[in-house]
């Protein structure tokens, strides 16, 4: 316990020393102000702001952290500073862990400042539920930064050069930019890939701390335990990689899954609505079959589209006002990152939001199994059914007009009061 207390105290002292540099806290403060201003200007988009911030800040801060941790990894290997540190009675592996954890503490504060500004702005402009989603967004972005930091710090320590962090950054940027044939499981910011990247990054960090650094400091007297500890992450990485690859393969080949059954359906006016069974982010399922005898408003939308996200508020209001008369909105969130739908499902809209986990793209040419079933070439898409789940309206442009949408729903209730 004394060793843990000493390590924790070292982390706090080193983090305070790092944050004294204006080169860190001044950009962090300016970024927080910019995030707060962006949140206020986009208040009509509701909790979707948190989804956008989780993605963009996770990527931006993660890429910056790659460089910062790459250089921090080799800072104490300087001829003068390194001699001082190596003369202290601190185990090499413990020192590497403390040094990395110090950086994580610094970047947690920097990232947290930006999300705190967003949460406060959302609490005053959008509401408390949306601000709570901002906290979920912080957690999502924070894990991204932690993974990037461990990969960069560990690889730079092994290579004894900041080139390790630079390589991680360049590889990640290429994947984000859409490097040809890069599989989805290479995106370290996607929540469904955490089972792969968490053990890989931890394994590289453990290898650097337990073997490389101890060997460099001539402390590797009993190598069996460090070797086994470092190798422990290999089967975990393999298992996580298998799961991530399996989830990615469903996007291109859904054969033998529930997604194949969903994709075999086709949307036709006057015919029955294609049904779906989608995960809701709470461990449950969003199903059209659960709402028998109701007028369904099925809204397919891209998770990060601030403009079309404003319709979620309109649908929420319609659900509250006309729910007793049998109006039931259902949201279908499309995003390559499975965490986005889970965050929006907790935003307090008051109606179920499911995730189409086969979404490969949501831009100009969106692709997913449900979009194929609904014959959709563009997002967003709103389908209104009657009480027998027969398709009555398919909207792509008028959904931006709340008055027009309310008129269509009211007309449906007039035709089918019960």
PDB file of N, CA and C in Angstrom, residues 32-94:
ATOM      1  N   UNK A  32     -11.819  24.716 -24.565  1.00  0.00           N
ATOM      2  CA  UNK A  32     -13.039  24.612 -23.772  1.00  0.00           C
ATOM      3  C   UNK A  32     -14.006  25.748 -24.097  1.00  0.00           C
ATOM      4  N   UNK A  33     -13.482  26.940 -24.255  1.00  0.00           N
ATOM      5  CA  UNK A  33     -14.337  28.082 -24.619  1.00  0.00           C
ATOM      6  C   UNK A  33     -14.960  27.874 -26.002  1.00  0.00           C
ATOM      7  N   UNK A  34     -14.170  27.348 -26.944  1.00  0.00           N
ATOM      8  CA  UNK A  34     -14.693  27.089 -28.288  1.00  0.00           C
ATOM      9  C   UNK A  34     -15.775  26.015 -28.247  1.00  0.00           C
ATOM     10  N   UNK A  35     -15.562  24.973 -27.437  1.00  0.00           N
ATOM     11  CA  UNK A  35     -16.562  23.903 -27.321  1.00  0.00           C
ATOM     12  C   UNK A  35     -17.846  24.446 -26.704  1.00  0.00           C
ATOM     13  N   UNK A  36     -17.718  25.295 -25.673  1.00  0.00           N
ATOM     14  CA  UNK A  36     -18.899  25.894 -25.058  1.00  0.00           C
ATOM     15  C   UNK A  36     -19.672  26.757 -26.037  1.00  0.00           C
ATOM     16  N   UNK A  37     -18.954  27.549 -26.839  1.00  0.00           N
ATOM     17  CA  UNK A  37     -19.620  28.396 -27.830  1.00  0.00           C
ATOM     18  C   UNK A  37     -20.305  27.560 -28.902  1.00  0.00           C
ATOM     19  N   UNK A  38     -19.647  26.497 -29.339  1.00  0.00           N
ATOM     20  CA  UNK A  38     -20.254  25.599 -30.333  1.00  0.00           C
ATOM     21  C   UNK A  38     -21.516  24.951 -29.783  1.00  0.00           C
ATOM     22  N   UNK A  39     -21.486  24.539 -28.518  1.00  0.00           N
ATOM     23  CA  UNK A  39     -22.648  23.894 -27.905  1.00  0.00           C
ATOM     24  C   UNK A  39     -23.831  24.852 -27.818  1.00  0.00           C
ATOM     25  N   UNK A  40     -23.564  26.088 -27.430  1.00  0.00           N
ATOM     26  CA  UNK A  40     -24.641  27.080 -27.335  1.00  0.00           C
ATOM     27  C   UNK A  40     -25.232  27.367 -28.704  1.00  0.00           C
ATOM     28  N   UNK A  41     -24.391  27.473 -29.720  1.00  0.00           N
ATOM     29  CA  UNK A  41     -24.878  27.778 -31.067  1.00  0.00           C
ATOM     30  C   UNK A  41     -25.652  26.625 -31.687  1.00  0.00           C
ATOM     31  N   UNK A  42     -25.444  25.402 -31.180  1.00  0.00           N
ATOM     32  CA  UNK A  42     -26.104  24.224 -31.747  1.00  0.00           C
ATOM     33  C   UNK A  42     -27.130  23.626 -30.785  1.00  0.00           C
ATOM     34  N   UNK A  43     -27.703  24.444 -29.929  1.00  0.00           N
ATOM     35  CA  UNK A  43     -28.557  23.935 -28.858  1.00  0.00           C
ATOM     36  C   UNK A  43     -29.779  23.179 -29.369  1.00  0.00           C
ATOM     37  N   UNK A  44     -30.296  23.508 -30.565  1.00  0.00           N
ATOM     38  CA  UNK A  44     -31.474  22.819 -31.088  1.00  0.00           C
ATOM     39  C   UNK A  44     -31.184  21.362 -31.432  1.00  0.00           C
ATOM     40  N   UNK A  45     -29.912  21.014 -31.554  1.00  0.00           N
ATOM     41  CA  UNK A  45     -29.549  19.642 -31.914  1.00  0.00           C
ATOM     42  C   UNK A  45     -29.591  18.695 -30.723  1.00  0.00           C
ATOM     43  N   UNK A  46     -29.788  19.219 -29.512  1.00  0.00           N
ATOM     44  CA  UNK A  46     -29.944  18.368 -28.334  1.00  0.00           C
ATOM     45  C   UNK A  46     -28.715  17.528 -28.034  1.00  0.00           C
ATOM     46  N   UNK A  47     -28.957  16.293 -27.646  1.00  0.00           N
ATOM     47  CA  UNK A  47     -27.884  15.411 -27.205  1.00  0.00           C
ATOM     48  C   UNK A  47     -26.950  14.988 -28.331  1.00  0.00           C
ATOM     49  N   UNK A  48     -27.346  15.215 -29.582  1.00  0.00           N
ATOM     50  CA  UNK A  48     -26.468  14.866 -30.702  1.00  0.00           C
ATOM     51  C   UNK A  48     -25.156  15.643 -30.631  1.00  0.00           C
ATOM     52  N   UNK A  49     -25.188  16.812 -29.984  1.00  0.00           N
ATOM     53  CA  UNK A  49     -23.953  17.586 -29.797  1.00  0.00           C
ATOM     54  C   UNK A  49     -22.927  16.749 -29.041  1.00  0.00           C
ATOM     55  N   UNK A  50     -23.378  16.039 -28.001  1.00  0.00           N
ATOM     56  CA  UNK A  50     -22.464  15.211 -27.214  1.00  0.00           C
ATOM     57  C   UNK A  50     -21.871  14.103 -28.058  1.00  0.00           C
ATOM     58  N   UNK A  51     -22.659  13.525 -28.962  1.00  0.00           N
ATOM     59  CA  UNK A  51     -22.156  12.464 -29.841  1.00  0.00           C
ATOM     60  C   UNK A  51     -21.068  13.020 -30.760  1.00  0.00           C
ATOM     61  N   UNK A  52     -21.330  14.177 -31.330  1.00  0.00           N
ATOM     62  CA  UNK A  52     -20.346  14.805 -32.225  1.00  0.00           C
ATOM     63  C   UNK A  52     -19.061  15.138 -31.459  1.00  0.00           C
ATOM     64  N   UNK A  53     -19.201  15.697 -30.270  1.00  0.00           N
ATOM     65  CA  UNK A  53     -18.027  16.048 -29.482  1.00  0.00           C
ATOM     66  C   UNK A  53     -17.240  14.806 -29.069  1.00  0.00           C
ATOM     67  N   UNK A  54     -17.943  13.737 -28.712  1.00  0.00           N
ATOM     68  CA  UNK A  54     -17.250  12.509 -28.319  1.00  0.00           C
ATOM     69  C   UNK A  54     -16.378  11.990 -29.445  1.00  0.00           C
ATOM     70  N   UNK A  55     -16.899  12.084 -30.675  1.00  0.00           N
ATOM     71  CA  UNK A  55     -16.132  11.602 -31.826  1.00  0.00           C
ATOM     72  C   UNK A  55     -14.993  12.544 -32.170  1.00  0.00           C
ATOM     73  N   UNK A  56     -15.331  13.821 -32.345  1.00  0.00           N
ATOM     74  CA  UNK A  56     -14.329  14.785 -32.820  1.00  0.00           C
ATOM     75  C   UNK A  56     -13.243  15.061 -31.785  1.00  0.00           C
ATOM     76  N   UNK A  57     -13.647  15.266 -30.523  1.00  0.00           N
ATOM     77  CA  UNK A  57     -12.639  15.540 -29.504  1.00  0.00           C
ATOM     78  C   UNK A  57     -11.818  14.294 -29.194  1.00  0.00           C
ATOM     79  N   UNK A  58     -12.459  13.126 -29.249  1.00  0.00           N
ATOM     80  CA  UNK A  58     -11.701  11.898 -29.049  1.00  0.00           C
ATOM     81  C   UNK A  58     -10.609  11.746 -30.094  1.00  0.00           C
ATOM     82  N   UNK A  59     -10.946  12.057 -31.351  1.00  0.00           N
ATOM     83  CA  UNK A  59      -9.956  11.969 -32.419  1.00  0.00           C
ATOM     84  C   UNK A  59      -8.897  13.057 -32.292  1.00  0.00           C
ATOM     85  N   UNK A  60      -9.328  14.309 -32.101  1.00  0.00           N
ATOM     86  CA  UNK A  60      -8.381  15.428 -32.059  1.00  0.00           C
ATOM     87  C   UNK A  60      -7.438  15.322 -30.865  1.00  0.00           C
ATOM     88  N   UNK A  61      -7.992  15.095 -29.680  1.00  0.00           N
ATOM     89  CA  UNK A  61      -7.152  14.997 -28.499  1.00  0.00           C
ATOM     90  C   UNK A  61      -6.325  13.723 -28.523  1.00  0.00           C
ATOM     91  N   UNK A  62      -6.881  12.653 -29.086  1.00  0.00           N
ATOM     92  CA  UNK A  62      -6.129  11.408 -29.182  1.00  0.00           C
ATOM     93  C   UNK A  62      -4.914  11.538 -30.090  1.00  0.00           C
ATOM     94  N   UNK A  63      -5.090  12.206 -31.230  1.00  0.00           N
ATOM     95  CA  UNK A  63      -3.973  12.403 -32.157  1.00  0.00           C
ATOM     96  C   UNK A  63      -2.907  13.286 -31.528  1.00  0.00           C
ATOM     97  N   UNK A  64      -3.351  14.360 -30.856  1.00  0.00           N
ATOM     98  CA  UNK A  64      -2.385  15.226 -30.175  1.00  0.00           C
ATOM     99  C   UNK A  64      -1.666  14.464 -29.061  1.00  0.00           C
ATOM    100  N   UNK A  65      -2.398  13.604 -28.353  1.00  0.00           N
ATOM    101  CA  UNK A  65      -1.787  12.828 -27.273  1.00  0.00           C
ATOM    102  C   UNK A  65      -0.740  11.856 -27.802  1.00  0.00           C
ATOM    103  N   UNK A  66      -0.946  11.334 -29.022  1.00  0.00           N
ATOM    104  CA  UNK A  66       0.050  10.435 -29.603  1.00  0.00           C
ATOM    105  C   UNK A  66       1.418  11.104 -29.665  1.00  0.00           C
ATOM    106  N   UNK A  67       1.457  12.334 -30.136  1.00  0.00           N
ATOM    107  CA  UNK A  67       2.727  13.066 -30.227  1.00  0.00           C
ATOM    108  C   UNK A  67       3.273  13.380 -28.839  1.00  0.00           C
ATOM    109  N   UNK A  68       2.397  13.864 -27.954  1.00  0.00           N
ATOM    110  CA  UNK A  68       2.839  14.274 -26.618  1.00  0.00           C
ATOM    111  C   UNK A  68       3.416  13.082 -25.859  1.00  0.00           C
ATOM    112  N   UNK A  69       2.730  11.951 -25.883  1.00  0.00           N
ATOM    113  CA  UNK A  69       3.205  10.773 -25.159  1.00  0.00           C
ATOM    114  C   UNK A  69       4.434  10.168 -25.826  1.00  0.00           C
ATOM    115  N   UNK A  70       4.536  10.302 -27.152  1.00  0.00           N
ATOM    116  CA  UNK A  70       5.717   9.802 -27.827  1.00  0.00           C
ATOM    117  C   UNK A  70       6.983  10.488 -27.334  1.00  0.00           C
ATOM    118  N   UNK A  71       6.894  11.814 -27.163  1.00  0.00           N
ATOM    119  CA  UNK A  71       8.057  12.549 -26.676  1.00  0.00           C
ATOM    120  C   UNK A  71       8.241  12.377 -25.167  1.00  0.00           C
ATOM    121  N   UNK A  72       7.135  12.249 -24.435  1.00  0.00           N
ATOM    122  CA  UNK A  72       7.261  12.054 -22.991  1.00  0.00           C
ATOM    123  C   UNK A  72       7.917  10.711 -22.667  1.00  0.00           C
ATOM    124  N   UNK A  73       7.695   9.713 -23.516  1.00  0.00           N
ATOM    125  CA  UNK A  73       8.232   8.383 -23.261  1.00  0.00           C
ATOM    126  C   UNK A  73       9.753   8.362 -23.217  1.00  0.00           C
ATOM    127  N   UNK A  74      10.380   9.268 -23.959  1.00  0.00           N
ATOM    128  CA  UNK A  74      11.847   9.243 -24.027  1.00  0.00           C
ATOM    129  C   UNK A  74      12.470  10.433 -23.316  1.00  0.00           C
ATOM    130  N   UNK A  75      11.631  11.204 -22.624  1.00  0.00           N
ATOM    131  CA  UNK A  75      12.166  12.405 -21.985  1.00  0.00           C
ATOM    132  C   UNK A  75      13.191  12.076 -20.905  1.00  0.00           C
ATOM    133  N   UNK A  76      12.905  11.042 -20.077  1.00  0.00           N
ATOM    134  CA  UNK A  76      13.826  10.745 -18.989  1.00  0.00           C
ATOM    135  C   UNK A  76      15.002   9.889 -19.436  1.00  0.00           C
ATOM    136  N   UNK A  77      15.133   9.655 -20.748  1.00  0.00           N
ATOM    137  CA  UNK A  77      16.299   8.942 -21.253  1.00  0.00           C
ATOM    138  C   UNK A  77      17.396   9.907 -21.698  1.00  0.00           C
ATOM    139  N   UNK A  78      17.162  11.188 -21.448  1.00  0.00           N
ATOM    140  CA  UNK A  78      18.194  12.192 -21.695  1.00  0.00           C
ATOM    141  C   UNK A  78      19.412  11.901 -20.807  1.00  0.00           C
ATOM    142  N   UNK A  79      20.572  12.217 -21.296  1.00  0.00           N
ATOM    143  CA  UNK A  79      21.817  11.901 -20.592  1.00  0.00           C
ATOM    144  C   UNK A  79      21.821  12.469 -19.172  1.00  0.00           C
ATOM    145  N   UNK A  80      21.401  13.736 -19.012  1.00  0.00           N
ATOM    146  CA  UNK A  80      21.474  14.360 -17.692  1.00  0.00           C
ATOM    147  C   UNK A  80      20.286  13.964 -16.819  1.00  0.00           C
ATOM    148  N   UNK A  81      19.059  14.108 -17.351  1.00  0.00           N
ATOM    149  CA  UNK A  81      17.874  13.790 -16.562  1.00  0.00           C
ATOM    150  C   UNK A  81      17.766  12.301 -16.279  1.00  0.00           C
ATOM    151  N   UNK A  82      18.118  11.482 -17.252  1.00  0.00           N
ATOM    152  CA  UNK A  82      18.019  10.046 -17.072  1.00  0.00           C
ATOM    153  C   UNK A  82      18.904   9.536 -15.952  1.00  0.00           C
ATOM    154  N   UNK A  83      20.109  10.089 -15.849  1.00  0.00           N
ATOM    155  CA  UNK A  83      21.029   9.656 -14.788  1.00  0.00           C
ATOM    156  C   UNK A  83      20.442   9.946 -13.412  1.00  0.00           C
ATOM    157  N   UNK A  84      19.789  11.088 -13.271  1.00  0.00           N
ATOM    158  CA  UNK A  84      19.189  11.439 -11.978  1.00  0.00           C
ATOM    159  C   UNK A  84      18.070  10.473 -11.640  1.00  0.00           C
ATOM    160  N   UNK A  85      17.205  10.201 -12.607  1.00  0.00           N
ATOM    161  CA  UNK A  85      16.062   9.321 -12.346  1.00  0.00           C
ATOM    162  C   UNK A  85      16.496   7.890 -12.069  1.00  0.00           C
ATOM    163  N   UNK A  86      17.493   7.418 -12.799  1.00  0.00           N
ATOM    164  CA  UNK A  86      17.917   6.031 -12.616  1.00  0.00           C
ATOM    165  C   UNK A  86      18.665   5.837 -11.297  1.00  0.00           C
ATOM    166  N   UNK A  87      19.120   6.929 -10.700  1.00  0.00           N
ATOM    167  CA  UNK A  87      19.816   6.812  -9.419  1.00  0.00           C
ATOM    168  C   UNK A  87      18.842   6.704  -8.251  1.00  0.00           C
ATOM    169  N   UNK A  88      17.544   6.956  -8.498  1.00  0.00           N
ATOM    170  CA  UNK A  88      16.544   6.880  -7.434  1.00  0.00           C
ATOM    171  C   UNK A  88      16.117   5.429  -7.212  1.00  0.00           C
ATOM    172  N   UNK A  89      15.766   5.083  -5.964  1.00  0.00           N
ATOM    173  CA  UNK A  89      15.361   3.691  -5.666  1.00  0.00           C
ATOM    174  C   UNK A  89      13.923   3.418  -6.106  1.00  0.00           C
ATOM    175  N   UNK A  90      13.658   3.553  -7.400  1.00  0.00           N
ATOM    176  CA  UNK A  90      12.329   3.309  -7.952  1.00  0.00           C
ATOM    177  C   UNK A  90      12.453   2.231  -9.016  1.00  0.00           C
ATOM    178  N   UNK A  91      11.643   1.187  -8.886  1.00  0.00           N
ATOM    179  CA  UNK A  91      11.664   0.108  -9.869  1.00  0.00           C
ATOM    180  C   UNK A  91      11.371   0.660 -11.268  1.00  0.00           C
ATOM    181  N   UNK A  92      12.076   0.126 -12.267  1.00  0.00           N
ATOM    182  CA  UNK A  92      11.914   0.631 -13.634  1.00  0.00           C
ATOM    183  C   UNK A  92      10.495   0.510 -14.145  1.00  0.00           C
ATOM    184  N   UNK A  93       9.857  -0.634 -13.900  1.00  0.00           N
ATOM    185  CA  UNK A  93       8.476  -0.821 -14.343  1.00  0.00           C
ATOM    186  C   UNK A  93       7.537   0.150 -13.648  1.00  0.00           C
ATOM    187  N   UNK A  94       7.761   0.379 -12.345  1.00  0.00           N
ATOM    188  CA  UNK A  94       6.925   1.316 -11.600  1.00  0.00           C
ATOM    189  C   UNK A  94       7.098   2.732 -12.139  1.00  0.00           C
TER     190      UNK A  94
END
